[in-house]
Amino acid sequence: MPGPAVSIRDVASQAGVSVGTVSNVLNRPDIVAASTRNRVLAAINDLGFVPNDAARQLRRGRGRTLGLVVLDVANPFFTDVAKGVEDATGAAGMAVIFCNSDGDPAKESRYLDLLEEQRVQGVLITPVDDANERLVRLRERGVLVILLDRRSTRPDVCSVAVDDRLGGELAIRHLAEAGHRRIAFVGGPWRLEQVRDRYHGGLHALREAGLTEEHLRRFETPSPTVAAGRDAASRILGLPRSARATAVFCANDLLALGVLQELTRQQVRVPEDIALVGYDDIDFAAAAAVPLSSVRQPRQRLGQTAALLMLDESNNPDGHRHQQVIFEPELVVRESSQFTRTPN
Amino acid sequence: MPGPAVSIRDVASQAGVSVGTVSNVLNRPDIVAASTRNRVLAAINDLGFVPNDAARQLRRGRGRTLGLVVLDVANPFFTDVAKGVEDATGAAGMAVIFCNSDGDPAKESRYLDLLEEQRVQGVLITPVDDANERLVRLRERGVLVILLDRRSTRPDVCSVAVDDRLGGELAIRHLAEAGHRRIAFVGGPWRLEQVRDRYHGGLHALREAGLTEEHLRRFETPSPTVAAGRDAASRILGLPRSARATAVFCANDLLALGVLQELTRQQVRVPEDIALVGYDDIDFAAAAAVPLSSVRQPRQRLGQTAALLMLDESNNPDGHRHQQVIFEPELVVRESSQFTRTPN
DNA sequence: TCGTCCGGCTGAAACGTGTCAAGGTTAGCC
DNA sequence: GGCTAACCTTGACACGTTTCAGCCGGACGA
């Protein structure tokens, strides 16, 4: 049943040429005479020949695939990023091995092993931890590494990120200006740099507004998911009303949607009782029970840019200049934070 | 900078054994003496050797990767399916090449080419079209094919699906029982079997309730997305009120969320003016502006089962029995359809 | 003592492709 | 007609594995 497994050699004999010529037709069609080329192409068609990428890769040293490692497949933010990556790579005829670290360093490590065995051309990754030992090693072995949604600290590594501190600032400034003085920050796990940056950006805005760290209370979550958001909301509502936050800023929209669900369930009105701001502006934010204010990131461009950077570094190793691309986030105000409060 | 590219041969000489032995340590550790094995492992560690999967694949004929082709990465339904696939394959040390056909036959075809070149072990696919010529060819060449979210018509191809006709029945029966007599069906493109099945299931329920085809008006969409849902809603609202549907059943939740957004924007109340039922019960359905009634599918199990079926067929080619697994969907009623209407 | 068996290991032959030096043909030119 | 150059094509080798027939040496039985 498994067909005859036709190889370049069969094509060669069918077309009456040498294997070298067939290979040339495949890789540098211009250097072979038109008549020969057509004969070879016909043979390829007749036999239904499909080149074996493993052999090609073995010979060439590196393959036509690249790895994409994200923190959470279920998060629309990352699927949009992935879409951007796919657009750029698909056009270049490259395959993407999609890996989901789930924020787990062990899983991330396993996937990096796998990608290394695959001899991928490069890895686009949103790392779980900070300065990743593994990534340095990967680079030393000739695997291109590009940081995604994370700013690179090394000048020899490209990165594409969004200014998370600025994003945090925008959100908290918005809330502070609306009169909020007790704000909850929901995010985690804390080892994620994005979470920390958004928090610190918020702090910065707070100080600018003449407030202090005490006005921004942290609620760390074990994961950035809807379920974790619901939990965090319960914890917030567990406080006596007088100490309870009047606004919540979430490190991403999934958390915010979770918070919103739980608040609604417990009959707390948004934004009248508690205002809410999320992060990412995923498509579902606008469709939420209360349309969600959020900090928008250029998700697809993020992925696309990262992929293009990789392709450039790959095709043009010498001319390539490493860059740290930073996009600017943008606050989108919707109903969930539209309520002005008189500071008490 | 690209390190020395250490191969199995280097390991062999460092450990003072032959390459065959190193290979054995890697693949059948039990047949090599413990002392030798340790020596080899130490050498592997010292040199930081990482096996080259391309070479292995070349020799073995097939690799340790499989392809997953879905209709839309941005649809949480498919990311959940992907998560299921990943769970099962990750445990088996396999890599998943994630492909997004976007419902476009040309893109699907390009990806199948790519997967064929990669000599993947198998392909899990939700095909765009019906009886796919390409898939048959793929199978003939020894690539395992498993249909995902689509029932197989061939006895020699495994499939894992959910009973879409039943799902359509559940939804429409629910609406008919609530008194609705003018129902709109929003879905598309029509070439997707899922869409057609859900529609026909709905028709069936309608007839059971003593109604006819005229009570279910079709609104075809160019794609199953939020934006297309908004468009469809405008079209529905374009009709004179007396002819306008009092309930809308959408072929998936993205469409339903789009419909909901547009209805809300045009001040049409859900469910009082128009009731709404979606399909898939993605996590965001419950968090929508009006919590969405929806037909739930076991998304993760779908992916997981498909992957396991593939692994089984792959590891156990003879003992394997082809199966068409069918899961049952389940109606989840939420606010968006909780309104009983007196038939006029 | 010889023969047999067996666990461990070796060495070489594939797998399907890309590359490259070298060969072959043709046309152009003096 | 011979020389050169331009253009195509060839054939062999290399890439890093796996696999397998076969070798070696020691243990065991007769």
Short mmCIF file of N, CA and C in Angstrom, two decimals, chain A residues 233-234 237 261-269:
data_model
loop_
_atom_site.label_atom_id
_atom_site.label_comp_id
_atom_site.label_asym_id
_atom_site.label_seq_id
_atom_site.Cartn_x
_atom_site.Cartn_y
_atom_site.Cartn_z
N ALA A 233 -10.73 37.63 41.39
CA ALA A 233 -11.87 38.48 41.72
C ALA A 233 -12.47 38.10 43.06
N SER A 234 -12.55 36.80 43.33
CA SER A 234 -13.08 36.39 44.64
C SER A 234 -12.22 36.95 45.75
N LEU A 237 -12.94 40.55 46.24
CA LEU A 237 -14.24 40.78 46.88
C LEU A 237 -14.25 40.30 48.33
N GLN A 261 -16.45 38.05 34.88
CA GLN A 261 -17.44 37.00 35.13
C GLN A 261 -17.77 36.89 36.61
N GLU A 262 -16.71 36.89 37.41
CA GLU A 262 -16.93 36.68 38.84
C GLU A 262 -17.61 37.91 39.47
N LEU A 263 -17.19 39.07 39.06
CA LEU A 263 -17.83 40.27 39.60
C LEU A 263 -19.32 40.25 39.27
N THR A 264 -19.63 39.93 38.02
CA THR A 264 -21.03 39.89 37.61
C THR A 264 -21.79 38.86 38.43
N ARG A 265 -21.17 37.72 38.60
CA ARG A 265 -21.82 36.65 39.34
C ARG A 265 -22.14 37.09 40.76
N GLN A 266 -21.23 37.89 41.32
CA GLN A 266 -21.44 38.34 42.70
C GLN A 266 -22.16 39.69 42.73
N GLN A 267 -22.81 40.03 41.63
CA GLN A 267 -23.65 41.22 41.58
C GLN A 267 -22.90 42.52 41.80
N VAL A 268 -21.64 42.52 41.49
CA VAL A 268 -20.89 43.77 41.56
C VAL A 268 -20.97 44.40 40.18
N ARG A 269 -21.36 45.67 40.12
CA ARG A 269 -21.54 46.30 38.81
C ARG A 269 -20.21 46.83 38.26
#
